[in-house]
Amino acid sequence: MEFLRPATWDEALAAKAEYPTALPISGGTDVMVEMNFDVHRPSAILDLNRITELTDWSNDGDVVRLGASVPYTRIIDELSGPLPGLALAAHTVGSPQIRNRGGVGGNLGGASPAGDAHPALLAAGRDVFVEAGSVRGTRMIPIDEFYVGVKRNSLEADELIRAVHIPVADGPQQFSKIGTRNAMVIAVCAFGFALHPKNGTVGTGIGSAAPTPRRAVEAEEYLQGVLAERGLWESGELLGAEVIQRFGELVKAAASPIDDVRGTADYRRHSLAVMARRTLTWCWNDYSKQIRSAA
C-alpha cells in the first residue's frame, strides 16, 4: 500500500491525479474502521492532515465556506449561530474523540445514507455546494446532485473535496435522529428541517431511510404553499394540527427504507413522520416568537 502525505493543496491534487484510486483520509473515523475490519483495503492512502487550509472556515455574512476537515467539535462551538442545523447534527456524531477528528468532508466522501451531516446540509437549502478540486480546476457541485447511489457520490476519480458552501441560516433549523442507543450509534433514521423566510421556502433532509440522503420534495412544496396562501410568514400564527400531520405523512411517503439489523422499514417510516412533525413544530414555535417580538 502506498502512503502519500502532501504538504499543500496543490501537492494533494497532483497526488490524486497520479493515484486516482488513493483513498483520502483526514479524520479517519470511518476509513480506519473499515481498514481494521478488512472491509476495504485501498491501493494507496492520501493523508490530508498537513493541509491546514482544510480546517479553516469563513463567513461573509451570507455563506459559510466550511473547510472539508473542520472538526465537528468546532462546528458545534463556532458555527451554531450561522449553521444551527449542522451544529445540532454534529452533536450526535459518535463520541467526543470522533467529533474532535471527523469532519463534514469525510461524511460527504463516504456518502453513506446514514451520515449525520447529510440531512442538515439538504435542509439548509438548494444553494449548498460542495467545492471539489482537481488538477483540472475547481467545480461547485450542488448538494442535490452530489449523492448518486449507496455510498457513491459524483466526484471524479481525480477530485478531492475542499470545502462546503452553506447559506447562513435566516430562520430556525432543527435536526432529529433515532438510534438504537443514546450515543455512539449509526442512525436508524434521521431528519433535518429548516425555515427559510427570506425566500419563502422550507428545507428537509432524510437520512438512513433511502439509498441516498434525500429531500421530502412534496412535503416542502405542500408546506410552502400553506405558508404563502395563509400569509403565515407575515403573521406567525399557528399552523394547525392538520397541516403538521399532513407534513409528517408526506415526509413519511418520501422515504424508501429497508429492513436491517438496526430497524424495520415500517419503523423508519413511522419515526420520520414523528420527527417531521416535531421539528416543524419546534421551528415554527421559534419563528412565531421572533415575529411577535419584532412586532
Short mmCIF file of C-alpha atoms in Angstrom, two decimals:
data_model
loop_
_atom_site.label_atom_id
_atom_site.label_comp_id
_atom_site.label_asym_id
_atom_site.label_seq_id
_atom_site.Cartn_x
_atom_site.Cartn_y
_atom_site.Cartn_z
CA MET A 1 0.00 0.00 0.00
CA GLU A 2 1.29 3.45 -0.97
CA PHE A 3 1.17 6.17 1.69
CA LEU A 4 1.03 9.72 0.29
CA ARG A 5 1.42 12.75 2.57
CA PRO A 6 1.23 16.04 0.65
CA ALA A 7 2.03 19.31 2.42
CA THR A 8 -0.10 21.60 0.25
CA TRP A 9 -3.41 21.51 -1.61
CA ASP A 10 -1.66 21.56 -4.98
CA GLU A 11 0.51 18.62 -3.94
CA ALA A 12 -2.62 16.74 -2.84
CA LEU A 13 -4.29 17.31 -6.22
CA ALA A 14 -1.17 16.17 -8.05
CA ALA A 15 -1.03 13.03 -5.93
CA LYS A 16 -4.72 12.28 -6.53
CA ALA A 17 -4.19 12.72 -10.27
CA GLU A 18 -1.27 10.29 -10.22
CA TYR A 19 -3.02 7.82 -7.90
CA PRO A 20 -6.75 8.18 -8.69
CA THR A 21 -7.63 5.14 -6.55
CA ALA A 22 -5.92 6.63 -3.48
CA LEU A 23 -8.30 6.93 -0.53
CA PRO A 24 -8.25 10.39 1.10
CA ILE A 25 -8.00 10.44 4.88
CA SER A 26 -8.20 13.31 7.33
CA GLY A 27 -10.14 12.43 10.47
CA GLY A 28 -10.10 8.76 9.54
CA THR A 29 -13.07 7.96 11.76
CA ASP A 30 -14.71 5.84 9.03
CA VAL A 31 -11.69 4.87 6.93
CA MET A 32 -9.71 3.30 9.75
CA VAL A 33 -12.67 1.26 10.98
CA GLU A 34 -13.14 -0.24 7.52
CA MET A 35 -9.43 -0.96 7.17
CA ASN A 36 -9.15 -2.51 10.63
CA PHE A 37 -12.00 -4.88 9.84
CA ASP A 38 -10.71 -5.60 6.33
CA VAL A 39 -13.86 -4.18 4.77
CA HIS A 40 -11.78 -2.02 2.46
CA ARG A 41 -8.11 -2.24 1.55
CA PRO A 42 -7.15 0.67 -0.74
CA SER A 43 -4.11 0.60 -3.02
CA ALA A 44 -2.97 3.93 -1.57
CA ILE A 45 -3.77 6.28 1.31
CA LEU A 46 -3.75 10.03 0.72
CA ASP A 47 -3.18 11.72 4.09
CA LEU A 48 -4.56 15.29 4.06
CA ASN A 49 -3.75 16.20 7.66
CA ARG A 50 -0.86 18.50 6.78
CA ILE A 51 -3.09 20.75 4.65
CA THR A 52 -4.18 23.26 7.26
CA GLU A 53 -6.48 25.22 4.95
CA LEU A 54 -8.92 22.31 5.06
CA THR A 55 -9.53 23.07 8.74
CA ASP A 56 -10.43 26.72 8.11
CA TRP A 57 -13.86 28.28 7.70
CA SER A 58 -15.05 31.74 6.72
CA ASN A 59 -18.34 33.63 6.82
CA ASP A 60 -19.07 36.57 4.53
CA GLY A 61 -22.47 37.17 6.14
CA ASP A 62 -24.41 35.26 3.51
CA VAL A 63 -22.50 31.99 3.07
CA VAL A 64 -20.22 29.93 5.28
CA ARG A 65 -17.33 28.30 3.45
CA LEU A 66 -16.63 25.27 5.63
CA GLY A 67 -13.30 23.52 5.09
CA ALA A 68 -13.66 19.80 4.49
CA SER A 69 -11.71 18.90 7.64
CA VAL A 70 -13.17 21.36 10.16
CA PRO A 71 -13.89 19.04 13.12
CA TYR A 72 -17.44 18.57 14.33
CA THR A 73 -16.42 19.96 17.73
CA ARG A 74 -15.53 23.29 16.14
CA ILE A 75 -18.78 23.33 14.16
CA ILE A 76 -20.62 23.00 17.49
CA ASP A 77 -18.51 25.59 19.27
CA GLU A 78 -18.03 28.15 16.49
CA LEU A 79 -20.88 27.79 13.99
CA SER A 80 -24.05 27.06 15.95
CA GLY A 81 -25.27 30.58 15.09
CA PRO A 82 -24.89 30.66 11.29
CA LEU A 83 -25.33 26.88 10.84
CA PRO A 84 -27.66 25.73 13.63
CA GLY A 85 -28.97 22.61 11.87
CA LEU A 86 -25.50 21.31 11.08
CA ALA A 87 -24.31 22.11 14.61
CA LEU A 88 -27.20 20.08 16.06
CA ALA A 89 -26.32 17.18 13.76
CA ALA A 90 -22.68 17.46 14.81
CA HIS A 91 -23.73 16.93 18.43
CA THR A 92 -24.98 13.45 17.53
CA VAL A 93 -21.79 12.25 15.82
CA GLY A 94 -20.04 9.44 17.66
CA SER A 95 -18.03 10.23 20.79
CA PRO A 96 -16.07 13.35 21.80
CA GLN A 97 -12.96 11.74 20.30
CA ILE A 98 -14.69 11.20 16.95
CA ARG A 99 -16.15 14.71 16.97
CA ASN A 100 -12.65 16.08 17.58
CA ARG A 101 -11.33 14.31 14.47
CA GLY A 102 -14.18 13.85 11.99
CA GLY A 103 -15.49 16.49 9.59
CA VAL A 104 -18.19 17.06 7.00
CA GLY A 105 -15.79 16.31 4.13
CA GLY A 106 -15.46 12.74 5.36
CA ASN A 107 -19.24 12.34 5.59
CA LEU A 108 -19.60 13.60 2.03
CA GLY A 109 -16.76 11.47 0.71
CA GLY A 110 -18.22 8.32 2.25
CA ALA A 111 -21.73 9.29 1.07
CA SER A 112 -23.36 6.84 3.46
CA PRO A 113 -27.13 7.37 3.60
CA ALA A 114 -26.72 7.23 7.40
CA GLY A 115 -24.21 10.10 7.59
CA ASP A 116 -25.35 12.61 10.18
CA ALA A 117 -24.35 15.73 8.23
CA HIS A 118 -26.39 14.96 5.11
CA PRO A 119 -29.95 15.76 6.32
CA ALA A 120 -28.77 19.09 7.74
CA LEU A 121 -26.96 20.01 4.52
CA LEU A 122 -30.01 19.20 2.41
CA ALA A 123 -32.32 21.13 4.72
CA ALA A 124 -30.01 24.16 4.59
CA GLY A 125 -31.26 24.82 1.06
CA ARG A 126 -30.61 24.28 -2.61
CA ASP A 127 -27.75 26.77 -2.56
CA VAL A 128 -25.47 24.36 -0.69
CA PHE A 129 -22.48 23.45 -2.87
CA VAL A 130 -19.63 21.00 -2.50
CA GLU A 131 -16.36 22.58 -3.68
CA ALA A 132 -14.36 19.87 -5.47
CA GLY A 133 -10.85 20.36 -6.82
CA SER A 134 -8.52 18.57 -9.21
CA VAL A 135 -5.50 19.45 -11.33
CA ARG A 136 -8.08 20.36 -14.00
CA GLY A 137 -9.62 23.08 -11.83
CA THR A 138 -12.41 23.64 -9.33
CA ARG A 139 -16.10 22.92 -9.68
CA MET A 140 -19.08 23.57 -7.44
CA ILE A 141 -21.43 20.59 -7.14
CA PRO A 142 -25.00 21.34 -5.97
CA ILE A 143 -25.81 19.23 -2.93
CA ASP A 144 -28.85 17.79 -4.73
CA GLU A 145 -26.57 16.37 -7.43
CA PHE A 146 -23.86 15.09 -5.11
CA TYR A 147 -25.42 11.81 -3.90
CA VAL A 148 -25.74 9.31 -6.75
CA GLY A 149 -26.10 5.91 -5.04
CA VAL A 150 -25.45 3.89 -1.91
CA LYS A 151 -22.12 5.24 -0.62
CA ARG A 152 -21.50 6.82 -4.04
CA ASN A 153 -21.02 10.47 -4.85
CA SER A 154 -20.50 12.49 -8.02
CA LEU A 155 -16.78 13.17 -7.52
CA GLU A 156 -14.49 12.29 -10.42
CA ALA A 157 -11.61 9.91 -9.71
CA ASP A 158 -9.06 12.72 -9.55
CA GLU A 159 -11.14 15.10 -7.41
CA LEU A 160 -10.92 15.94 -3.72
CA ILE A 161 -13.43 17.78 -1.52
CA ARG A 162 -12.01 21.13 -0.48
CA ALA A 163 -14.96 22.82 1.23
CA VAL A 164 -18.73 23.06 1.52
CA HIS A 165 -20.57 26.34 0.89
CA ILE A 166 -23.65 26.66 3.10
CA PRO A 167 -26.03 29.64 3.30
CA VAL A 168 -26.15 31.35 6.67
CA ALA A 169 -29.41 30.47 8.41
CA ASP A 170 -32.12 33.11 8.13
CA GLY A 171 -34.65 31.14 10.18
CA PRO A 172 -34.87 28.32 12.75
CA GLN A 173 -33.37 24.92 11.91
CA GLN A 174 -33.63 21.53 13.61
CA PHE A 175 -32.15 18.04 13.41
CA SER A 176 -33.52 14.82 14.88
CA LYS A 177 -32.09 11.31 14.92
CA ILE A 178 -33.30 7.89 16.05
CA GLY A 179 -30.69 5.39 17.23
CA THR A 180 -30.61 2.05 18.99
CA ARG A 181 -28.99 3.81 21.97
CA ASN A 182 -28.35 7.39 23.08
CA ALA A 183 -24.79 7.84 21.78
CA MET A 184 -22.08 6.26 19.62
CA VAL A 185 -24.67 4.93 17.21
CA ILE A 186 -25.43 4.88 13.50
CA ALA A 187 -28.79 6.46 12.76
CA VAL A 188 -31.79 4.18 12.33
CA CYS A 189 -33.18 7.25 10.57
CA ALA A 190 -32.67 10.99 10.79
CA PHE A 191 -34.40 14.17 9.68
CA GLY A 192 -33.30 17.76 9.14
CA PHE A 193 -35.65 20.71 8.80
CA ALA A 194 -35.17 24.43 8.18
CA LEU A 195 -37.31 27.51 7.64
CA HIS A 196 -36.06 30.00 5.04
CA PRO A 197 -38.28 33.08 5.45
CA LYS A 198 -36.19 35.31 3.17
CA ASN A 199 -37.25 33.36 0.08
CA GLY A 200 -40.39 31.77 1.50
CA THR A 201 -39.14 28.18 1.34
CA VAL A 202 -38.56 25.30 3.72
CA GLY A 203 -35.86 22.64 3.62
CA THR A 204 -35.94 18.97 4.52
CA GLY A 205 -33.38 16.19 4.62
CA ILE A 206 -33.97 12.47 5.16
CA GLY A 207 -31.17 10.24 6.38
CA SER A 208 -30.82 6.46 6.65
CA ALA A 209 -34.19 5.78 5.05
CA ALA A 210 -33.36 5.58 1.33
CA PRO A 211 -30.43 4.52 -0.86
CA THR A 212 -29.12 8.09 -0.64
CA PRO A 213 -29.84 11.10 1.55
CA ARG A 214 -32.81 12.87 0.00
CA ARG A 215 -35.34 15.65 0.35
CA ALA A 216 -39.04 15.25 1.01
CA VAL A 217 -39.92 17.39 -2.01
CA GLU A 218 -43.71 17.07 -1.86
CA ALA A 219 -43.67 17.88 1.85
CA GLU A 220 -41.63 21.01 1.16
CA GLU A 221 -43.95 22.14 -1.61
CA TYR A 222 -47.06 21.47 0.47
CA LEU A 223 -45.81 23.46 3.46
CA GLN A 224 -44.51 26.30 1.33
CA GLY A 225 -47.91 26.57 -0.31
CA VAL A 226 -49.75 26.68 3.04
CA LEU A 227 -47.41 29.31 4.48
CA ALA A 228 -47.77 31.53 1.41
CA GLU A 229 -51.53 31.13 0.89
CA ARG A 230 -52.40 31.84 4.54
CA GLY A 231 -49.89 34.67 4.98
CA LEU A 232 -48.25 32.79 7.84
CA TRP A 233 -44.74 34.04 7.06
CA GLU A 234 -46.01 37.53 7.94
CA SER A 235 -48.36 36.67 10.80
CA GLY A 236 -46.52 33.83 12.51
CA GLU A 237 -49.88 32.36 13.51
CA LEU A 238 -50.26 28.70 14.47
CA LEU A 239 -50.07 26.15 11.67
CA GLY A 240 -52.80 23.90 12.99
CA ALA A 241 -52.74 20.18 13.71
CA GLU A 242 -53.97 19.25 10.23
CA VAL A 243 -51.04 20.97 8.49
CA ILE A 244 -48.47 19.44 10.84
CA GLN A 245 -49.99 15.97 10.43
CA ARG A 246 -50.09 16.24 6.65
CA PHE A 247 -46.46 17.39 6.53
CA GLY A 248 -45.42 14.35 8.55
CA GLU A 249 -47.30 11.99 6.25
CA LEU A 250 -45.65 13.50 3.16
CA VAL A 251 -42.19 13.14 4.72
CA LYS A 252 -43.01 9.53 5.53
CA ALA A 253 -44.09 8.92 1.93
CA ALA A 254 -40.82 10.36 0.59
CA ALA A 255 -38.71 7.64 2.24
CA SER A 256 -37.86 4.26 0.75
CA PRO A 257 -36.24 2.43 3.65
CA ILE A 258 -35.22 -1.21 4.09
CA ASP A 259 -35.37 -3.71 6.93
CA ASP A 260 -31.97 -4.26 8.52
CA VAL A 261 -30.36 -5.05 11.88
CA ARG A 262 -30.98 -1.50 13.13
CA GLY A 263 -34.69 -1.28 12.35
CA THR A 264 -37.55 -2.19 10.07
CA ALA A 265 -38.75 -0.17 7.12
CA ASP A 266 -42.10 0.42 8.82
CA TYR A 267 -40.43 1.70 11.97
CA ARG A 268 -38.29 4.07 9.95
CA ARG A 269 -41.31 5.48 8.13
CA HIS A 270 -43.21 5.93 11.38
CA SER A 271 -40.21 7.59 13.05
CA LEU A 272 -39.72 10.00 10.16
CA ALA A 273 -43.32 11.15 10.40
CA VAL A 274 -42.90 11.78 14.13
CA MET A 275 -39.58 13.62 13.68
CA ALA A 276 -41.02 15.71 10.86
CA ARG A 277 -43.97 16.82 12.99
CA ARG A 278 -41.74 17.60 15.96
CA THR A 279 -39.04 19.52 14.10
CA LEU A 280 -41.64 21.54 12.20
CA THR A 281 -43.41 22.39 15.46
CA TRP A 282 -40.18 23.40 17.20
CA CYS A 283 -39.04 25.56 14.31
CA TRP A 284 -42.41 27.23 13.80
CA ASN A 285 -42.78 27.99 17.51
CA ASP A 286 -39.36 29.67 17.44
CA TYR A 287 -40.24 31.58 14.28
CA SER A 288 -43.58 32.75 15.73
CA LYS A 289 -41.80 34.09 18.81
CA GLN A 290 -39.40 36.02 16.56
CA ILE A 291 -42.31 37.54 14.60
CA ARG A 292 -44.15 38.55 17.79
CA SER A 293 -41.06 40.06 19.39
CA ALA A 294 -40.35 42.07 16.23
CA ALA A 295 -43.90 43.41 16.06
#
